[in-house]
PDB file of C-alpha atoms in Angstrom:
ATOM      1  CA  MET A 666     -27.146  -0.349  -5.328  1.00  0.00           C
ATOM      2  CA  GLU A 667     -24.388  -2.989  -5.361  1.00  0.00           C
ATOM      3  CA  GLU A 668     -21.799  -0.309  -6.142  1.00  0.00           C
ATOM      4  CA  THR A 669     -22.922   1.651  -3.063  1.00  0.00           C
ATOM      5  CA  ARG A 670     -22.487  -1.393  -0.803  1.00  0.00           C
ATOM      6  CA  GLU A 671     -19.077  -2.097  -2.343  1.00  0.00           C
ATOM      7  CA  ARG A 672     -17.943   1.477  -1.812  1.00  0.00           C
ATOM      8  CA  GLU A 673     -19.189   1.470   1.790  1.00  0.00           C
ATOM      9  CA  ALA A 674     -17.368  -1.796   2.482  1.00  0.00           C
ATOM     10  CA  ALA A 675     -14.202  -0.361   0.921  1.00  0.00           C
ATOM     11  CA  TRP A 676     -14.550   2.791   3.048  1.00  0.00           C
ATOM     12  CA  GLN A 677     -14.996   0.780   6.242  1.00  0.00           C
ATOM     13  CA  TRP A 678     -11.997  -1.385   5.386  1.00  0.00           C
ATOM     14  CA  ALA A 679      -9.853   1.663   4.559  1.00  0.00           C
ATOM     15  CA  LYS A 680     -10.794   3.154   7.942  1.00  0.00           C
ATOM     16  CA  ALA A 681      -9.957  -0.094   9.726  1.00  0.00           C
ATOM     17  CA  LEU A 682      -6.640  -0.494   7.910  1.00  0.00           C
ATOM     18  CA  CYS A 683      -5.654   3.068   8.772  1.00  0.00           C
ATOM     19  CA  TYR A 684      -6.644   2.530  12.393  1.00  0.00           C
ATOM     20  CA  TYR A 685      -4.681  -0.712  12.757  1.00  0.00           C
ATOM     21  CA  ALA A 686      -1.752   0.800  10.862  1.00  0.00           C
ATOM     22  CA  GLY A 687      -1.674   3.713  13.312  1.00  0.00           C
ATOM     23  CA  GLU A 688      -2.528   6.322  10.692  1.00  0.00           C
ATOM     24  CA  ASN A 689      -4.573   9.425  11.469  1.00  0.00           C
ATOM     25  CA  GLU A 690      -7.754  10.898   9.953  1.00  0.00           C
ATOM     26  CA  GLU A 691      -5.768  13.160   7.632  1.00  0.00           C
ATOM     27  CA  PHE A 692      -3.932  10.174   6.155  1.00  0.00           C
ATOM     28  CA  LEU A 693      -7.262   8.336   5.778  1.00  0.00           C
ATOM     29  CA  LYS A 694      -8.814  11.275   3.934  1.00  0.00           C
ATOM     30  CA  GLN A 695      -5.861  11.632   1.567  1.00  0.00           C
ATOM     31  CA  PHE A 696      -5.734   7.876   0.972  1.00  0.00           C
ATOM     32  CA  TRP A 697      -9.480   7.630   0.324  1.00  0.00           C
ATOM     33  CA  ASP A 698      -9.538  10.624  -2.027  1.00  0.00           C
ATOM     34  CA  ALA A 699      -6.636   9.171  -4.030  1.00  0.00           C
ATOM     35  CA  LEU A 700      -8.274   5.730  -4.056  1.00  0.00           C
ATOM     36  CA  MET A 701     -11.538   7.182  -5.362  1.00  0.00           C
ATOM     37  CA  ALA A 702      -9.611   8.934  -8.140  1.00  0.00           C
ATOM     38  CA  SER A 703      -7.951   5.704  -9.284  1.00  0.00           C
ATOM     39  CA  GLU A 704     -10.112   3.117 -10.976  1.00  0.00           C
ATOM     40  CA  GLY A 705      -7.218   0.637 -11.226  1.00  0.00           C
ATOM     41  CA  VAL A 706      -6.025   0.776  -7.606  1.00  0.00           C
ATOM     42  CA  TYR A 707      -9.615   0.861  -6.339  1.00  0.00           C
ATOM     43  CA  LYS A 708     -10.368  -2.352  -8.249  1.00  0.00           C
ATOM     44  CA  GLU A 709      -7.260  -4.002  -6.744  1.00  0.00           C
ATOM     45  CA  PHE A 710      -8.215  -2.765  -3.251  1.00  0.00           C
ATOM     46  CA  VAL A 711     -11.782  -4.101  -3.481  1.00  0.00           C
ATOM     47  CA  TYR A 712     -10.577  -7.389  -4.950  1.00  0.00           C
ATOM     48  CA  TYR A 713      -8.234  -7.858  -1.997  1.00  0.00           C
ATOM     49  CA  LEU A 714     -11.018  -6.929   0.442  1.00  0.00           C
ATOM     50  CA  THR A 715     -13.350  -9.474  -1.136  1.00  0.00           C
ATOM     51  CA  ASN A 716     -10.893 -12.321  -1.801  1.00  0.00           C
ATOM     52  CA  GLN A 717      -8.031 -11.784   0.672  1.00  0.00           C
ATOM     53  CA  THR A 718      -5.597 -12.231  -2.201  1.00  0.00           C
ATOM     54  CA  PHE A 719      -4.163  -9.974  -4.860  1.00  0.00           C
ATOM     55  CA  LEU A 720      -5.637  -9.549  -8.339  1.00  0.00           C
ATOM     56  CA  CYS A 721      -2.440  -8.038  -9.815  1.00  0.00           C
ATOM     57  CA  GLU A 722      -4.285  -7.037 -12.974  1.00  0.00           C
ATOM     58  CA  TYR A 723      -3.532  -3.327 -12.705  1.00  0.00           C
ATOM     59  CA  LYS A 724       0.069  -2.220 -13.049  1.00  0.00           C
ATOM     60  CA  VAL A 725       1.915   1.080 -13.060  1.00  0.00           C
ATOM     61  CA  GLU A 726       4.988   1.019 -15.292  1.00  0.00           C
ATOM     62  CA  GLY A 727       4.837  -2.784 -15.157  1.00  0.00           C
ATOM     63  CA  TYR A 728       4.651  -2.993 -11.339  1.00  0.00           C
ATOM     64  CA  SER A 729       1.742  -4.557  -9.472  1.00  0.00           C
ATOM     65  CA  VAL A 730       0.755  -3.921  -5.867  1.00  0.00           C
ATOM     66  CA  VAL A 731       2.538  -7.167  -4.926  1.00  0.00           C
ATOM     67  CA  ASP A 732       5.775  -5.914  -6.521  1.00  0.00           C
ATOM     68  CA  ILE A 733       5.442  -2.749  -4.465  1.00  0.00           C
ATOM     69  CA  MET A 734       4.731  -4.725  -1.306  1.00  0.00           C
ATOM     70  CA  VAL A 735       7.796  -6.933  -1.797  1.00  0.00           C
ATOM     71  CA  TRP A 736       9.961  -3.849  -2.353  1.00  0.00           C
ATOM     72  CA  GLN A 737       8.556  -2.223   0.762  1.00  0.00           C
ATOM     73  CA  MET A 738       9.055  -5.368   2.832  1.00  0.00           C
ATOM     74  CA  ASP A 739      12.782  -5.003   2.227  1.00  0.00           C
ATOM     75  CA  HIS A 740      12.549  -1.543   3.768  1.00  0.00           C
ATOM     76  CA  PHE A 741      10.545  -2.832   6.731  1.00  0.00           C
ATOM     77  CA  LYS A 742      13.155  -5.557   7.260  1.00  0.00           C
ATOM     78  CA  ALA A 743      15.914  -2.960   7.151  1.00  0.00           C
ATOM     79  CA  GLN A 744      14.128  -0.943   9.831  1.00  0.00           C
ATOM     80  CA  MET A 745      13.852  -4.059  11.995  1.00  0.00           C
ATOM     81  CA  ASP A 746      17.576  -4.758  11.418  1.00  0.00           C
ATOM     82  CA  ARG A 747      18.230  -1.302  12.821  1.00  0.00           C
ATOM     83  CA  GLY A 748      16.113  -1.920  15.916  1.00  0.00           C
ATOM     84  CA  HIS A 749      12.912  -0.239  14.728  1.00  0.00           C
ATOM     85  CA  ASP A 750      10.522  -3.143  14.996  1.00  0.00           C
ATOM     86  CA  ASP A 751       7.179  -1.317  14.966  1.00  0.00           C
ATOM     87  CA  MET A 752       6.457  -2.952  11.584  1.00  0.00           C
ATOM     88  CA  LYS A 753       7.290  -6.454  12.766  1.00  0.00           C
ATOM     89  CA  GLN A 754       3.720  -7.371  13.677  1.00  0.00           C
ATOM     90  CA  ASN A 755       1.848  -4.877  11.522  1.00  0.00           C
ATOM     91  CA  GLY A 756       0.729  -6.587   8.343  1.00  0.00           C
ATOM     92  CA  ASP A 757      -2.094  -4.060   8.047  1.00  0.00           C
ATOM     93  CA  LYS A 758       0.417  -1.234   7.746  1.00  0.00           C
ATOM     94  CA  MET A 759       2.436  -3.097   5.113  1.00  0.00           C
ATOM     95  CA  LEU A 760      -0.699  -3.746   3.070  1.00  0.00           C
ATOM     96  CA  LEU A 761      -1.961  -0.176   3.422  1.00  0.00           C
ATOM     97  CA  MET A 762       1.413   1.285   2.477  1.00  0.00           C
ATOM     98  CA  ALA A 763       1.586  -0.900  -0.643  1.00  0.00           C
ATOM     99  CA  PHE A 764      -1.750   0.454  -1.871  1.00  0.00           C
ATOM    100  CA  ASP A 765      -0.797   3.994  -0.860  1.00  0.00           C
ATOM    101  CA  THR A 766       2.535   3.755  -2.685  1.00  0.00           C
ATOM    102  CA  MET A 767       0.797   2.471  -5.805  1.00  0.00           C
ATOM    103  CA  LEU A 768      -1.486   5.519  -5.708  1.00  0.00           C
ATOM    104  CA  LYS A 769       1.549   7.785  -5.403  1.00  0.00           C
ATOM    105  CA  MET A 770       3.328   5.854  -8.138  1.00  0.00           C
ATOM    106  CA  GLU A 771       0.477   6.667 -10.522  1.00  0.00           C
ATOM    107  CA  LYS A 772       1.236  10.366 -10.018  1.00  0.00           C
ATOM    108  CA  GLN A 773       5.051  10.086 -10.078  1.00  0.00           C
ATOM    109  CA  PRO A 774       5.931   6.866 -11.899  1.00  0.00           C
ATOM    110  CA  GLU A 775       9.522   7.841 -12.707  1.00  0.00           C
ATOM    111  CA  LYS A 776      10.344   8.532  -9.058  1.00  0.00           C
ATOM    112  CA  TYR A 777       9.023   5.193  -7.806  1.00  0.00           C
ATOM    113  CA  VAL A 778      10.442   3.114 -10.650  1.00  0.00           C
ATOM    114  CA  LEU A 779      13.860   4.590  -9.891  1.00  0.00           C
ATOM    115  CA  LEU A 780      13.460   3.839  -6.179  1.00  0.00           C
ATOM    116  CA  MET A 781      12.291   0.292  -6.832  1.00  0.00           C
ATOM    117  CA  GLN A 782      15.169  -0.365  -9.192  1.00  0.00           C
ATOM    118  CA  SER A 783      17.861   1.229  -7.051  1.00  0.00           C
ATOM    119  CA  GLU A 784      16.852   0.659  -3.414  1.00  0.00           C
ATOM    120  CA  THR A 785      16.473  -2.704  -1.789  1.00  0.00           C
ATOM    121  CA  GLY A 786      16.277  -1.349   1.726  1.00  0.00           C
ATOM    122  CA  THR A 787      18.522  -3.967   3.283  1.00  0.00           C
ATOM    123  CA  ASP A 788      21.684  -2.781   1.584  1.00  0.00           C
ATOM    124  CA  TYR A 789      23.267  -0.190   3.834  1.00  0.00           C
ATOM    125  CA  PRO A 790      26.900   0.366   4.765  1.00  0.00           C
ATOM    126  CA  GLU A 791      26.723  -0.868   8.370  1.00  0.00           C
ATOM    127  CA  LYS A 792      24.878  -4.081   7.534  1.00  0.00           C
ATOM    128  CA  TYR A 793      27.911  -6.375   7.345  1.00  0.00           C
TER     129      TYR A 793
END
């Protein structure tokens, strides 16, 4: 019974995050299906929902969801530097994208490790 309530709360939160992040129903379905297929990311997601902080117990190739979020924040900052400030006030989108990227990283770890080690997001030729 408790597991059912937890899953329902996670579903409602996923829907809310997608809504506030400006994502559509298709994104929500893909995100939810991937989340249900990942015990590790699901546990991190529910922990954050319950505690409003990160567990950081589960890692993919040594990277936690916080590592992914920090990496992505560099990209969001780069977009703001370029005048695209739709992320500026959207913490929900940053959080959702960190969990979504971790789910994708499970499937393609080499791709994301390479990106995380080679891209900082704020290093682009016109920056200085």
